[in-house]
CSV table of C-alpha atoms in Angstrom, one decimal:
chain,number,residue,atom,x,y,z
K,497,ASP,CA,-4.9,-5.4,-12.9
K,498,ALA,CA,-3.1,-8.3,-13.6
K,499,LYS,CA,-2.5,-10.8,-10.9
K,500,THR,CA,0.1,-12.1,-9.7
K,501,THR,CA,1.1,-15.3,-7.3
K,502,GLN,CA,3.6,-15.5,-3.9
K,503,PRO,CA,4.1,-18.0,-1.7
K,504,ASN,CA,2.1,-17.7,1.8
K,505,SER,CA,5.1,-17.4,3.8
K,506,MET,CA,8.8,-18.0,3.7
K,507,GLU,CA,11.7,-18.9,6.8
K,508,SER,CA,15.1,-17.5,6.5
K,509,ASN,CA,18.0,-17.3,9.0
K,510,GLU,CA,19.5,-14.1,9.9
K,511,GLU,CA,22.4,-12.2,7.4
K,512,GLU,CA,21.4,-14.9,4.9
K,513,PRO,CA,20.2,-13.4,1.5
K,514,VAL,CA,16.7,-14.1,0.9
K,515,HIS,CA,15.5,-15.1,-2.2
K,516,LEU,CA,11.3,-13.7,-2.5
K,517,PRO,CA,9.5,-15.1,-5.5
K,518,CYS,CA,6.7,-13.7,-7.4
K,519,ASN,CA,4.9,-15.6,-11.0
K,520,HIS,CA,3.4,-12.8,-12.5
K,521,SER,CA,2.5,-15.0,-16.2
K,522,THR,CA,-0.4,-12.3,-17.4
K,523,ILE,CA,2.2,-9.5,-17.2
K,524,SER,CA,1.6,-6.8,-20.0
K,525,GLY,CA,4.1,-4.6,-21.9
K,526,THR,CA,3.5,-1.5,-19.8
K,527,ASP,CA,3.3,-3.0,-16.6
K,528,TYR,CA,5.6,-2.6,-13.7
K,529,ILE,CA,6.6,-4.8,-10.9
K,530,HIS,CA,6.9,-3.2,-8.4
K,531,TRP,CA,6.9,-4.2,-4.4
K,532,TYR,CA,5.7,-3.1,-1.0
K,533,ARG,CA,6.9,-4.6,2.4
K,534,GLN,CA,4.9,-3.8,5.7
K,535,LEU,CA,5.7,-3.9,8.8
K,536,PRO,CA,3.8,-5.3,11.3
K,537,SER,CA,1.8,-2.6,12.9
K,538,GLN,CA,2.4,-0.1,10.2
K,539,GLY,CA,1.6,0.9,6.7
K,540,PRO,CA,3.4,-0.8,3.6
K,541,GLU,CA,6.6,0.9,2.6
K,542,TYR,CA,8.3,1.2,-0.7
K,543,VAL,CA,11.2,-1.4,-1.8
K,544,ILE,CA,11.6,-1.3,-5.1
K,545,HIS,CA,10.7,-1.4,-8.7
K,546,GLY,CA,11.4,-2.2,-12.1
K,547,LEU,CA,10.0,-2.9,-15.9
K,548,THR,CA,12.6,-4.5,-17.7
K,549,SER,CA,16.3,-4.8,-16.8
K,550,ASN,CA,17.2,-5.9,-13.1
K,551,VAL,CA,17.6,-3.2,-10.3
K,552,ASN,CA,19.3,-2.2,-7.6
K,553,ASN,CA,18.4,0.2,-4.5
K,554,ARG,CA,20.3,0.1,-1.1
K,555,MET,CA,17.2,-1.9,0.1
K,556,ALA,CA,17.2,-5.4,-2.4
K,557,SER,CA,17.6,-6.4,-5.8
K,558,LEU,CA,15.1,-7.1,-8.1
K,559,ALA,CA,15.8,-10.1,-10.8
K,560,ILE,CA,13.1,-9.9,-13.3
K,561,ALA,CA,12.7,-13.0,-15.9
K,562,GLU,CA,13.4,-12.5,-19.3
K,563,ASP,CA,9.8,-13.4,-20.8
K,564,ARG,CA,8.9,-10.7,-17.5
K,565,LYS,CA,7.0,-13.5,-16.4
K,566,SER,CA,8.2,-13.5,-13.1
K,567,SER,CA,10.6,-12.1,-10.6
K,568,THR,CA,12.6,-12.5,-7.2
K,569,LEU,CA,13.1,-9.6,-4.8
K,570,ILE,CA,16.2,-10.2,-3.3
K,571,LEU,CA,17.2,-9.5,0.2
K,572,HIS,CA,20.5,-9.5,0.6
K,573,ARG,CA,21.4,-10.2,4.2
K,574,ALA,CA,18.5,-10.8,5.9
K,575,THR,CA,17.7,-9.0,9.9
K,576,LEU,CA,15.3,-9.4,12.1
K,577,ARG,CA,13.9,-5.9,10.8
K,578,ASP,CA,13.3,-7.7,7.6
K,579,ALA,CA,10.6,-9.2,9.0
K,580,ALA,CA,7.4,-8.5,7.5
K,581,VAL,CA,4.8,-8.9,4.5
K,582,TYR,CA,6.4,-8.4,1.0
K,583,TYR,CA,3.9,-7.4,-1.5
K,584,CYS,CA,4.6,-8.0,-5.5
K,585,ILE,CA,2.6,-5.8,-7.3
K,586,LEU,CA,2.0,-4.9,-10.8
K,587,GLY,CA,0.6,-1.6,-12.1
K,588,SER,CA,0.2,-0.3,-15.3
K,589,GLY,CA,1.7,2.8,-16.7
K,590,GLY,CA,-1.9,4.8,-16.3
K,591,SER,CA,-2.5,8.0,-14.9
K,592,ASN,CA,-3.7,6.6,-11.3
K,593,TYR,CA,-0.4,4.6,-10.3
K,594,LYS,CA,-3.6,3.2,-7.8
K,595,LEU,CA,-1.8,-0.3,-6.0
K,596,THR,CA,-3.4,-3.7,-6.1
K,597,PHE,CA,-2.1,-5.6,-3.4
K,598,GLY,CA,-2.6,-9.4,-3.0
K,599,LYS,CA,-2.2,-11.3,0.3
K,600,GLY,CA,1.7,-11.2,0.2
K,601,THR,CA,4.5,-13.1,1.7
K,602,LEU,CA,5.4,-13.1,5.5
K,603,LEU,CA,8.8,-13.6,5.7
K,604,THR,CA,10.3,-15.0,8.8
K,605,VAL,CA,13.4,-14.2,10.2
K,606,ASN,CA,15.0,-16.4,12.6
K,607,PRO,CA,18.5,-15.6,15.0
J,514,ASP,CA,8.9,14.1,10.9
J,515,THR,CA,7.9,14.8,7.4
J,516,GLY,CA,6.5,11.6,7.1
J,517,VAL,CA,2.6,10.7,6.0
J,518,SER,CA,0.6,11.4,9.9
J,519,GLN,CA,-3.3,10.2,10.4
J,520,ASP,CA,-4.8,11.5,13.0
J,521,PRO,CA,-6.7,9.1,15.3
J,522,ARG,CA,-4.7,6.7,15.2
J,523,HIS,CA,-7.6,4.5,16.6
J,524,LYS,CA,-11.0,5.0,17.1
J,525,ILE,CA,-13.8,3.1,18.3
J,526,THR,CA,-17.3,3.5,17.5
J,527,LYS,CA,-20.9,2.5,17.7
J,528,ARG,CA,-22.8,0.9,14.7
J,529,GLY,CA,-24.1,3.7,12.7
J,530,GLN,CA,-22.5,6.6,14.3
J,531,ASN,CA,-20.7,8.6,12.0
J,532,VAL,CA,-16.6,9.0,12.0
J,533,THR,CA,-14.2,11.1,10.0
J,534,PHE,CA,-10.2,10.5,9.6
J,535,ARG,CA,-7.0,12.7,9.1
J,536,CYS,CA,-4.4,12.4,6.4
J,537,ASP,CA,-1.9,14.9,6.0
J,538,PRO,CA,0.4,14.1,3.0
J,539,ILE,CA,4.1,14.9,3.0
J,540,SER,CA,4.0,18.5,2.1
J,541,GLU,CA,5.0,18.9,-1.9
J,542,HIS,CA,3.2,15.9,-2.2
J,543,ASN,CA,0.3,16.5,-4.8
J,544,ARG,CA,-0.7,12.5,-4.9
J,545,LEU,CA,-2.9,11.5,-2.4
J,546,TYR,CA,-4.9,7.7,-2.0
J,547,TRP,CA,-6.5,5.9,0.1
J,548,TYR,CA,-6.7,2.2,1.2
J,549,ARG,CA,-8.2,0.1,3.6
J,550,GLN,CA,-7.0,-3.1,4.6
J,551,THR,CA,-8.9,-6.2,6.9
J,552,LEU,CA,-7.2,-8.6,9.1
J,553,GLY,CA,-4.9,-11.1,7.1
J,554,GLN,CA,-5.2,-9.3,4.1
J,555,GLY,CA,-3.4,-6.2,1.6
J,556,PRO,CA,-4.5,-2.9,1.3
J,557,GLU,CA,-7.1,-2.8,-0.9
J,558,PHE,CA,-7.5,0.8,-3.1
J,559,LEU,CA,-10.6,3.1,-2.5
J,560,THR,CA,-9.5,6.3,-3.8
J,561,TYR,CA,-7.1,8.9,-4.8
J,562,PHE,CA,-6.7,12.5,-5.4
J,563,GLN,CA,-4.5,14.9,-7.6
J,564,ASN,CA,-4.0,17.6,-6.4
J,565,GLU,CA,-7.9,18.8,-5.1
J,566,ALA,CA,-9.5,16.8,-8.0
J,567,GLN,CA,-10.5,12.9,-6.5
J,568,LEU,CA,-10.2,11.2,-10.0
J,569,GLU,CA,-11.0,7.2,-8.6
J,570,LYS,CA,-13.4,5.5,-6.8
J,571,SER,CA,-13.0,2.0,-6.3
J,572,ARG,CA,-16.7,0.0,-6.0
J,573,LEU,CA,-15.9,-0.9,-2.2
J,574,LEU,CA,-16.7,2.8,-1.7
J,575,SER,CA,-20.4,2.6,-1.1
J,576,ASP,CA,-22.4,6.5,-0.7
J,577,ARG,CA,-22.0,6.0,2.9
J,578,PHE,CA,-18.2,6.9,2.5
J,579,SER,CA,-16.9,10.1,1.2
J,580,ALA,CA,-13.7,11.5,0.6
J,581,GLU,CA,-12.4,15.2,0.5
J,582,ARG,CA,-9.0,17.5,-0.4
J,583,PRO,CA,-10.2,20.8,-0.3
J,584,LYS,CA,-7.0,22.7,-1.0
J,585,GLY,CA,-5.3,20.0,-2.3
J,586,SER,CA,-2.8,18.9,1.3
J,587,PHE,CA,-5.1,17.5,3.9
J,588,SER,CA,-7.7,15.2,3.3
J,589,THR,CA,-10.4,14.1,5.0
J,590,LEU,CA,-12.7,10.2,4.7
J,591,GLU,CA,-15.7,10.2,6.7
J,592,ILE,CA,-17.8,7.3,7.5
J,593,GLN,CA,-21.4,7.7,7.7
J,594,ARG,CA,-23.5,5.2,9.4
J,595,THR,CA,-20.6,3.2,10.4
J,596,GLU,CA,-21.2,-0.3,10.2
J,597,GLN,CA,-19.6,-3.5,11.4
J,598,GLY,CA,-18.4,-4.5,8.5
J,599,ASP,CA,-16.2,-1.0,8.1
J,600,SER,CA,-13.9,-2.2,10.9
J,601,ALA,CA,-10.9,-2.0,9.3
J,602,MET,CA,-7.5,0.1,9.0
J,603,TYR,CA,-7.9,3.1,6.9
J,604,LEU,CA,-4.6,3.7,5.2
J,605,CYS,CA,-3.4,6.9,3.4
J,606,ALA,CA,-0.6,7.6,1.0
J,607,SER,CA,1.3,10.0,-0.4
J,608,SER,CA,3.2,10.8,-3.9
J,609,LEU,CA,4.7,13.2,-5.9
J,610,GLY,CA,4.4,13.6,-9.4
J,611,ASP,CA,2.7,12.7,-13.3
J,612,SER,CA,4.7,9.4,-13.6
J,613,TYR,CA,4.6,6.5,-11.5
J,614,ASN,CA,6.4,7.6,-7.6
J,615,GLU,CA,6.4,5.2,-4.7
J,616,GLN,CA,3.8,6.0,-2.4
J,617,PHE,CA,4.5,6.4,1.0
J,618,PHE,CA,2.1,5.4,3.5
J,619,GLY,CA,1.1,6.6,6.5
J,620,PRO,CA,0.6,5.0,9.8
J,621,GLY,CA,-2.9,4.1,9.0
J,622,THR,CA,-6.1,4.6,11.3
J,623,ARG,CA,-7.7,0.9,12.9
J,624,LEU,CA,-11.1,2.1,13.2
J,625,THR,CA,-13.5,-0.4,15.4
J,626,VAL,CA,-17.1,-0.2,14.7
J,627,LEU,CA,-18.9,-2.1,18.0
């Protein structure tokens, strides 16, 4: 599986935007970019995914670099409930769609 | 609540004992996954099912581990002769369809082996 690189931790203030970076220089043409997050004492939850174009949903936006070697998860207005570990994951278009998690980025949101 | 449920939520056992965990996926989901997560690490894939067929197993899944999904609905994960290294959170997830769809995770079963 292609690898991703994320900062170990980031800090943000409540109601400010947060940009969580992810590098994936070995991404292949069929790899989707997935983001999941894990709140304390819970299982991971899906945030967003994309292939080439930027994506928006009710939770976040995903900005994908033109060469696809990096991407950024954008939380438009961080809340205390957004404090979590955020995982950037590459998944191929194969038949199993298993997720290969790294260590992720621990996001702290300050009130 | 119609999400993924797991039972038990916590299990403490002595080394050498067998344990079994249950996962009930979202009812219409045909894919079911098991992951293991140790402290400070992201979840690691263990195995997955499409309906009742177990289609992939990780090398992490030693001979002491077995998973079943007998009728394509709930699944069980059994660990025989537990070891202290088996202490972890065991997560179950489910998804729908034959192409990529988001995985919905349960709350996990935390296993402590004394």
